[in-house]
PDB file of C-alpha atoms in Angstrom:
ATOM      1  CA  MET C1072      -0.001   0.000   0.001  1.00 66.00           C
ATOM      2  CA  PHE C1073       2.747   2.447   0.992  1.00 66.00           C
ATOM      3  CA  ASN C1074       4.688   1.723  -2.206  1.00 68.00           C
ATOM      4  CA  ARG C1075       1.595   2.333  -4.335  1.00 72.00           C
ATOM      5  CA  LEU C1076       0.961   5.656  -2.612  1.00 70.00           C
ATOM      6  CA  LEU C1077       4.594   6.630  -3.076  1.00 70.00           C
ATOM      7  CA  SER C1078       4.449   5.724  -6.768  1.00 71.00           C
ATOM      8  CA  ALA C1079       1.242   7.713  -7.235  1.00 64.00           C
ATOM      9  CA  LEU C1080       2.800  10.718  -5.491  1.00 69.00           C
ATOM     10  CA  GLU C1081       5.885  10.473  -7.697  1.00 71.00           C
ATOM     11  CA  ARG C1082       3.751  10.324 -10.854  1.00 67.00           C
ATOM     12  CA  SER C1083       1.786  13.359  -9.703  1.00 60.00           C
ATOM     13  CA  ASN C1084       4.982  15.276  -8.991  1.00 66.00           C
ATOM     14  CA  ASN C1085       6.406  14.361 -12.398  1.00 64.00           C
ATOM     15  CA  GLN C1086       3.199  15.501 -14.108  1.00 57.00           C
ATOM     16  CA  GLN C1087       3.334  18.839 -12.284  1.00 60.00           C
ATOM     17  CA  GLN C1088       6.962  19.347 -13.282  1.00 63.00           C
ATOM     18  CA  GLN C1089       6.126  18.510 -16.885  1.00 59.00           C
ATOM     19  CA  LEU C1090       3.235  20.987 -16.811  1.00 57.00           C
ATOM     20  CA  VAL C1091       5.522  23.786 -15.587  1.00 61.00           C
ATOM     21  CA  MET C1092       8.080  22.961 -18.292  1.00 61.00           C
ATOM     22  CA  ASP C1093       5.397  22.880 -20.989  1.00 57.00           C
ATOM     23  CA  ALA C1094       3.950  26.182 -19.767  1.00 60.00           C
ATOM     24  CA  SER C1095       7.354  27.870 -19.792  1.00 63.00           C
ATOM     25  CA  HIS C1096       8.101  26.609 -23.284  1.00 56.00           C
ATOM     26  CA  GLU C1097       4.731  27.520 -24.783  1.00 60.00           C
ATOM     27  CA  LEU C1098       4.542  30.989 -23.201  1.00 68.00           C
ATOM     28  CA  ARG C1099       7.997  32.009 -24.368  1.00 66.00           C
ATOM     29  CA  THR C1100       7.208  32.464 -28.079  1.00 59.00           C
ATOM     30  CA  PRO C1101       4.146  34.754 -27.838  1.00 69.00           C
ATOM     31  CA  LEU C1102       5.771  36.767 -25.037  1.00 76.00           C
ATOM     32  CA  THR C1103       8.878  37.316 -27.162  1.00 74.00           C
ATOM     33  CA  SER C1104       6.725  38.416 -30.111  1.00 72.00           C
ATOM     34  CA  LEU C1105       4.738  40.781 -27.900  1.00 79.00           C
ATOM     35  CA  ARG C1106       7.899  42.355 -26.551  1.00 81.00           C
ATOM     36  CA  THR C1107       9.313  42.858 -30.048  1.00 80.00           C
ATOM     37  CA  ASN C1108       6.120  44.452 -31.373  1.00 78.00           C
ATOM     38  CA  THR C1109       5.770  46.663 -28.303  1.00 81.00           C
ATOM     39  CA  GLU C1110       9.325  47.929 -28.717  1.00 83.00           C
ATOM     40  CA  VAL C1111       8.588  48.807 -32.345  1.00 80.00           C
ATOM     41  CA  LEU C1112       5.344  50.566 -31.345  1.00 81.00           C
ATOM     42  CA  ARG C1113       7.325  52.825 -29.028  1.00 81.00           C
ATOM     43  CA  ARG C1114       8.494  54.520 -32.230  1.00 84.00           C
ATOM     44  CA  VAL C1115       4.883  55.118 -33.236  1.00 78.00           C
ATOM     45  CA  ASP C1116       5.613  58.586 -34.671  1.00 82.00           C
ATOM     46  CA  GLU C1117       7.999  57.012 -37.180  1.00 84.00           C
ATOM     47  CA  LEU C1118       5.502  54.416 -38.416  1.00 83.00           C
ATOM     48  CA  ASP C1119       3.115  54.837 -41.312  1.00 87.00           C
ATOM     49  CA  PRO C1120      -0.564  54.083 -40.521  1.00 86.00           C
ATOM     50  CA  LEU C1121      -0.566  50.750 -42.388  1.00 87.00           C
ATOM     51  CA  THR C1122       2.459  49.427 -40.479  1.00 84.00           C
ATOM     52  CA  ARG C1123       1.063  50.675 -37.178  1.00 82.00           C
ATOM     53  CA  ASN C1124      -2.294  48.980 -37.730  1.00 83.00           C
ATOM     54  CA  GLN C1125      -0.582  45.744 -38.759  1.00 81.00           C
ATOM     55  CA  LEU C1126       1.494  45.777 -35.583  1.00 80.00           C
ATOM     56  CA  LEU C1127      -1.601  46.400 -33.472  1.00 82.00           C
ATOM     57  CA  ASP C1128      -3.364  43.487 -35.203  1.00 80.00           C
ATOM     58  CA  ASP C1129      -0.342  41.305 -34.451  1.00 77.00           C
ATOM     59  CA  VAL C1130      -0.425  42.332 -30.786  1.00 81.00           C
ATOM     60  CA  LEU C1131      -4.140  41.471 -30.590  1.00 78.00           C
ATOM     61  CA  THR C1132      -3.464  38.066 -32.160  1.00 73.00           C
ATOM     62  CA  GLN C1133      -0.616  37.377 -29.731  1.00 74.00           C
ATOM     63  CA  LEU C1134      -2.739  38.418 -26.741  1.00 81.00           C
ATOM     64  CA  THR C1135      -5.497  36.083 -27.942  1.00 75.00           C
ATOM     65  CA  GLU C1136      -2.947  33.293 -28.252  1.00 70.00           C
ATOM     66  CA  LEU C1137      -1.693  33.948 -24.713  1.00 79.00           C
ATOM     67  CA  THR C1138      -5.238  34.019 -23.335  1.00 78.00           C
ATOM     68  CA  ASN C1139      -6.058  30.710 -25.020  1.00 68.00           C
ATOM     69  CA  LEU C1140      -2.817  29.143 -23.849  1.00 71.00           C
ATOM     70  CA  VAL C1141      -3.291  30.168 -20.226  1.00 76.00           C
ATOM     71  CA  GLY C1142      -6.832  28.797 -20.343  1.00 71.00           C
ATOM     72  CA  ASP C1143      -5.621  25.532 -21.877  1.00 65.00           C
ATOM     73  CA  LEU C1144      -2.899  25.115 -19.264  1.00 70.00           C
ATOM     74  CA  SER C1145      -5.369  25.850 -16.453  1.00 70.00           C
ATOM     75  CA  GLU C1146      -7.751  23.252 -17.871  1.00 65.00           C
ATOM     76  CA  LEU C1147      -4.922  20.738 -18.153  1.00 63.00           C
ATOM     77  CA  ALA C1148      -3.779  21.388 -14.579  1.00 64.00           C
ATOM     78  CA  ARG C1149      -7.332  20.970 -13.348  1.00 63.00           C
ATOM     79  CA  GLY C1150      -7.580  17.473 -14.798  1.00 58.00           C
ATOM     80  CA  GLU C1151     -10.906  16.290 -13.455  1.00 57.00           C
ATOM     81  CA  PRO C1152     -13.888  18.636 -13.756  1.00 54.00           C
ATOM     82  CA  GLU C1153     -14.603  20.945 -10.858  1.00 57.00           C
ATOM     83  CA  ALA C1154     -17.564  20.245  -8.626  1.00 56.00           C
ATOM     84  CA  THR C1155     -19.461  23.089 -10.301  1.00 72.00           C
ATOM     85  CA  PRO C1156     -23.051  21.912 -10.640  1.00 88.00           C
ATOM     86  CA  PRO C1157     -24.247  21.453 -14.225  1.00 94.00           C
ATOM     87  CA  SER C1158     -27.178  23.490 -15.463  1.00 97.00           C
ATOM     88  CA  ARG C1159     -29.724  23.403 -18.263  1.00 98.00           C
ATOM     89  CA  PHE C1160     -28.956  25.992 -20.913  1.00 98.00           C
ATOM     90  CA  ARG C1161     -29.363  26.732 -24.603  1.00 98.00           C
ATOM     91  CA  LEU C1162     -26.321  25.536 -26.488  1.00 99.00           C
ATOM     92  CA  ASP C1163     -27.206  27.636 -29.536  1.00 98.00           C
ATOM     93  CA  GLN C1164     -27.161  30.844 -27.466  1.00 98.00           C
ATOM     94  CA  LEU C1165     -23.797  29.943 -25.938  1.00 98.00           C
ATOM     95  CA  VAL C1166     -22.324  29.325 -29.397  1.00 98.00           C
ATOM     96  CA  ASP C1167     -23.779  32.606 -30.662  1.00 97.00           C
ATOM     97  CA  ASP C1168     -21.935  34.440 -27.857  1.00 93.00           C
ATOM     98  CA  LEU C1169     -18.707  32.576 -28.649  1.00 93.00           C
ATOM     99  CA  VAL C1170     -18.955  33.391 -32.359  1.00 95.00           C
ATOM    100  CA  ASN C1171     -19.423  37.095 -31.583  1.00 89.00           C
ATOM    101  CA  VAL C1172     -16.277  37.101 -29.443  1.00 83.00           C
ATOM    102  CA  ALA C1173     -14.224  35.062 -31.928  1.00 88.00           C
ATOM    103  CA  SER C1174     -15.286  37.266 -34.845  1.00 88.00           C
ATOM    104  CA  THR C1175     -13.132  40.084 -33.444  1.00 79.00           C
ATOM    105  CA  TYR C1176     -10.096  37.808 -33.650  1.00 79.00           C
ATOM    106  CA  GLY C1177     -11.205  36.545 -37.058  1.00 85.00           C
ATOM    107  CA  ARG C1178     -11.362  40.065 -38.488  1.00 82.00           C
ATOM    108  CA  THR C1179      -7.634  40.512 -37.836  1.00 77.00           C
ATOM    109  CA  ARG C1180      -7.122  37.689 -40.366  1.00 82.00           C
ATOM    110  CA  ASN C1181      -9.992  38.735 -42.659  1.00 91.00           C
ATOM    111  CA  VAL C1182     -11.856  35.541 -41.751  1.00 95.00           C
ATOM    112  CA  GLU C1183     -15.655  35.481 -41.587  1.00 96.00           C
ATOM    113  CA  ILE C1184     -17.639  33.191 -39.275  1.00 97.00           C
ATOM    114  CA  GLU C1185     -21.124  32.074 -40.326  1.00 98.00           C
ATOM    115  CA  LEU C1186     -23.502  30.552 -37.774  1.00 98.00           C
ATOM    116  CA  ASP C1187     -26.444  28.275 -38.521  1.00 98.00           C
ATOM    117  CA  ALA C1188     -28.077  27.329 -35.215  1.00 98.00           C
ATOM    118  CA  THR C1189     -31.347  25.790 -34.117  1.00 97.00           C
ATOM    119  CA  GLU C1190     -32.642  25.877 -30.559  1.00 98.00           C
ATOM    120  CA  SER C1191     -30.806  23.189 -28.590  1.00 98.00           C
ATOM    121  CA  TRP C1192     -30.985  22.557 -24.831  1.00 98.00           C
ATOM    122  CA  VAL C1193     -28.315  20.658 -22.907  1.00 99.00           C
ATOM    123  CA  PHE C1194     -27.572  19.885 -19.250  1.00 98.00           C
ATOM    124  CA  ALA C1195     -23.864  20.378 -18.617  1.00 97.00           C
ATOM    125  CA  GLN C1196     -21.145  22.578 -17.112  1.00 94.00           C
ATOM    126  CA  ARG C1197     -21.649  25.687 -19.209  1.00 94.00           C
ATOM    127  CA  ASP C1198     -18.222  27.270 -18.709  1.00 86.00           C
ATOM    128  CA  ARG C1199     -16.335  24.111 -19.679  1.00 89.00           C
ATOM    129  CA  VAL C1200     -18.530  23.472 -22.715  1.00 95.00           C
ATOM    130  CA  GLY C1201     -17.926  27.075 -23.749  1.00 92.00           C
ATOM    131  CA  ARG C1202     -14.181  26.614 -23.398  1.00 86.00           C
ATOM    132  CA  ALA C1203     -14.280  23.484 -25.578  1.00 92.00           C
ATOM    133  CA  ILE C1204     -16.327  25.076 -28.358  1.00 96.00           C
ATOM    134  CA  GLY C1205     -14.225  28.241 -28.185  1.00 91.00           C
ATOM    135  CA  ASN C1206     -11.163  26.072 -28.794  1.00 89.00           C
ATOM    136  CA  LEU C1207     -12.792  24.576 -31.897  1.00 95.00           C
ATOM    137  CA  ILE C1208     -13.576  28.020 -33.319  1.00 95.00           C
ATOM    138  CA  ASN C1209     -10.124  29.434 -32.546  1.00 88.00           C
ATOM    139  CA  ASN C1210      -8.535  26.374 -34.139  1.00 90.00           C
ATOM    140  CA  ALA C1211     -10.559  27.001 -37.300  1.00 94.00           C
ATOM    141  CA  ILE C1212      -9.465  30.651 -37.397  1.00 92.00           C
ATOM    142  CA  LYS C1213      -5.831  29.624 -37.038  1.00 88.00           C
ATOM    143  CA  TRP C1214      -6.057  27.280 -40.038  1.00 91.00           C
ATOM    144  CA  SER C1215      -8.244  29.475 -42.261  1.00 94.00           C
ATOM    145  CA  PRO C1216      -6.716  31.252 -45.254  1.00 94.00           C
ATOM    146  CA  GLU C1217      -7.032  35.014 -45.441  1.00 93.00           C
ATOM    147  CA  GLY C1218     -10.510  35.845 -46.688  1.00 95.00           C
ATOM    148  CA  GLY C1219     -11.790  32.401 -45.715  1.00 96.00           C
ATOM    149  CA  THR C1220     -15.132  31.492 -44.174  1.00 97.00           C
ATOM    150  CA  ILE C1221     -15.787  29.304 -41.143  1.00 98.00           C
ATOM    151  CA  SER C1222     -19.151  27.537 -40.906  1.00 98.00           C
ATOM    152  CA  VAL C1223     -20.490  26.795 -37.421  1.00 98.00           C
ATOM    153  CA  ARG C1224     -23.649  24.713 -37.021  1.00 98.00           C
ATOM    154  CA  VAL C1225     -25.628  23.811 -33.899  1.00 99.00           C
ATOM    155  CA  LEU C1226     -28.222  21.031 -33.853  1.00 98.00           C
ATOM    156  CA  ASP C1227     -29.488  18.718 -31.071  1.00 97.00           C
ATOM    157  CA  GLY C1228     -26.529  19.029 -28.711  1.00 98.00           C
ATOM    158  CA  SER C1229     -23.937  18.960 -31.487  1.00 98.00           C
ATOM    159  CA  VAL C1230     -21.667  21.746 -32.687  1.00 99.00           C
ATOM    160  CA  SER C1231     -19.747  21.357 -35.948  1.00 98.00           C
ATOM    161  CA  VAL C1232     -17.024  23.756 -37.074  1.00 98.00           C
ATOM    162  CA  GLU C1233     -15.812  23.649 -40.680  1.00 98.00           C
ATOM    163  CA  ASP C1234     -12.983  25.743 -42.121  1.00 97.00           C
ATOM    164  CA  GLU C1235     -11.532  26.273 -45.595  1.00 96.00           C
ATOM    165  CA  GLY C1236      -7.958  25.485 -44.614  1.00 93.00           C
ATOM    166  CA  PRO C1237      -5.739  22.644 -45.842  1.00 92.00           C
ATOM    167  CA  GLY C1238      -7.633  20.002 -43.865  1.00 92.00           C
ATOM    168  CA  ILE C1239      -6.292  17.200 -41.698  1.00 89.00           C
ATOM    169  CA  ALA C1240      -4.033  14.526 -43.164  1.00 87.00           C
ATOM    170  CA  GLU C1241      -5.482  11.027 -42.995  1.00 88.00           C
ATOM    171  CA  GLU C1242      -2.637   9.793 -40.781  1.00 87.00           C
ATOM    172  CA  ASP C1243      -3.209  12.635 -38.297  1.00 85.00           C
ATOM    173  CA  LEU C1244      -6.945  12.082 -37.801  1.00 85.00           C
ATOM    174  CA  PRO C1245      -6.605   9.447 -35.030  1.00 84.00           C
ATOM    175  CA  LYS C1246      -4.174  11.658 -33.081  1.00 85.00           C
ATOM    176  CA  ILE C1247      -5.442  15.221 -33.262  1.00 85.00           C
ATOM    177  CA  PHE C1248      -7.351  14.973 -29.977  1.00 85.00           C
ATOM    178  CA  ASP C1249      -4.284  13.618 -28.136  1.00 81.00           C
ATOM    179  CA  ARG C1250      -2.754  15.923 -25.531  1.00 70.00           C
ATOM    180  CA  PHE C1251       0.229  17.939 -26.851  1.00 64.00           C
ATOM    181  CA  TYR C1252      -0.004  16.312 -30.297  1.00 64.00           C
ATOM    182  CA  ARG C1253       0.876  18.684 -33.131  1.00 63.00           C
ATOM    183  CA  ALA C1254       0.862  17.562 -36.740  1.00 61.00           C
ATOM    184  CA  PRO C1255       4.072  18.299 -38.682  1.00 58.00           C
ATOM    185  CA  SER C1256       2.193  20.926 -40.714  1.00 54.00           C
ATOM    186  CA  ALA C1257       1.151  22.733 -37.496  1.00 50.00           C
ATOM    187  CA  ARG C1258       4.562  23.196 -35.939  1.00 45.00           C
ATOM    188  CA  SER C1259       5.138  26.570 -37.566  1.00 48.00           C
ATOM    189  CA  LEU C1260       1.785  27.881 -36.296  1.00 53.00           C
ATOM    190  CA  PRO C1261       0.948  29.255 -32.840  1.00 51.00           C
ATOM    191  CA  GLY C1262      -0.583  26.870 -30.340  1.00 52.00           C
ATOM    192  CA  SER C1263       0.249  24.364 -27.665  1.00 51.00           C
ATOM    193  CA  GLY C1264      -1.300  21.135 -28.914  1.00 60.00           C
ATOM    194  CA  LEU C1265      -3.666  21.292 -25.941  1.00 69.00           C
ATOM    195  CA  GLY C1266      -6.803  22.885 -27.367  1.00 76.00           C
ATOM    196  CA  LEU C1267      -8.336  19.891 -29.130  1.00 88.00           C
ATOM    197  CA  SER C1268      -7.418  17.481 -26.325  1.00 84.00           C
ATOM    198  CA  ILE C1269      -9.422  19.710 -23.980  1.00 84.00           C
ATOM    199  CA  VAL C1270     -12.365  19.548 -26.400  1.00 92.00           C
ATOM    200  CA  ALA C1271     -12.245  15.748 -26.189  1.00 93.00           C
ATOM    201  CA  GLN C1272     -11.825  15.808 -22.402  1.00 89.00           C
ATOM    202  CA  VAL C1273     -14.867  18.038 -21.897  1.00 92.00           C
ATOM    203  CA  ALA C1274     -16.983  15.946 -24.276  1.00 96.00           C
ATOM    204  CA  ALA C1275     -16.049  12.753 -22.421  1.00 94.00           C
ATOM    205  CA  ASN C1276     -16.839  14.317 -19.040  1.00 91.00           C
ATOM    206  CA  GLU C1277     -20.279  15.291 -20.369  1.00 96.00           C
ATOM    207  CA  LYS C1278     -20.922  11.764 -21.752  1.00 96.00           C
ATOM    208  CA  GLY C1279     -20.449  13.017 -25.296  1.00 98.00           C
ATOM    209  CA  HIS C1280     -17.936  12.513 -28.075  1.00 97.00           C
ATOM    210  CA  VAL C1281     -15.837  14.293 -30.691  1.00 97.00           C
ATOM    211  CA  GLU C1282     -15.293  13.628 -34.389  1.00 96.00           C
ATOM    212  CA  ALA C1283     -12.829  14.859 -36.996  1.00 95.00           C
ATOM    213  CA  GLY C1284     -13.010  14.636 -40.756  1.00 95.00           C
ATOM    214  CA  LYS C1285     -12.906  16.543 -44.020  1.00 93.00           C
ATOM    215  CA  GLY C1286     -15.312  19.340 -44.890  1.00 93.00           C
ATOM    216  CA  GLN C1287     -17.014  20.016 -48.230  1.00 92.00           C
ATOM    217  CA  THR C1288     -14.227  22.355 -49.379  1.00 91.00           C
ATOM    218  CA  GLY C1289     -11.433  20.045 -48.207  1.00 93.00           C
ATOM    219  CA  GLY C1290     -10.836  21.870 -44.930  1.00 95.00           C
ATOM    220  CA  ALA C1291     -11.168  20.438 -41.442  1.00 95.00           C
ATOM    221  CA  LEU C1292     -14.576  19.481 -40.051  1.00 97.00           C
ATOM    222  CA  LEU C1293     -14.628  19.031 -36.273  1.00 98.00           C
ATOM    223  CA  LYS C1294     -17.700  18.065 -34.280  1.00 98.00           C
ATOM    224  CA  PHE C1295     -18.427  18.269 -30.539  1.00 98.00           C
ATOM    225  CA  SER C1296     -21.531  16.423 -29.315  1.00 98.00           C
ATOM    226  CA  ILE C1297     -23.145  16.072 -25.905  1.00 98.00           C
ATOM    227  CA  PRO C1298     -26.614  14.734 -25.014  1.00 98.00           C
ATOM    228  CA  SER C1299     -29.465  17.155 -25.623  1.00 97.00           C
ATOM    229  CA  VAL C1300     -32.397  17.510 -23.224  1.00 97.00           C
ATOM    230  CA  PRO C1301     -36.008  18.633 -23.690  1.00 94.00           C
TER     231      PRO C1301
END
């Protein structure tokens, strides 16, 4: 018994150390970019309006990335869901709110988000479901080409997000919801490899599931589903 407890404690300690190392590594890149852009913006009087606006857009993108990363790391550290009681709420209204927030980020990349939602009630932890769906939308923005369109649909407890990006390689499909997994094509893009694993974790905790495939235009099609209620 004592040896099992000691082993469990050691595993927990190793996981915490790994989390700190991952956090340090993932935070370094956006913080460095923010510092560089801020130093350039100090010379604002020397910048033409186009360059200044581009730098401000970059800062907004980097702040969004940092916000998402901190949220992902907090979710990862939490592990099991908090004892927050679930509630009955309209999933379509939650997604509408999330799309409105994400559209600000999308505009910095000239990406439009279209929402097609029907009334859908669920019984779940609203904040965690919101975090999961927000991750899906932000992932679609990251992969969308400039001028692209993201299609978000809500029906009977399911939310699908389709982008017009390059799509997911067949060999990556079984792994994209794994924690810290990043496809070779994603390694030059911002992100921690945590976002989609959190989507899967939340779905599982709510007795739901996730799916990944190819959309009508060849981009990624990701689906988050939890049981609907009357």
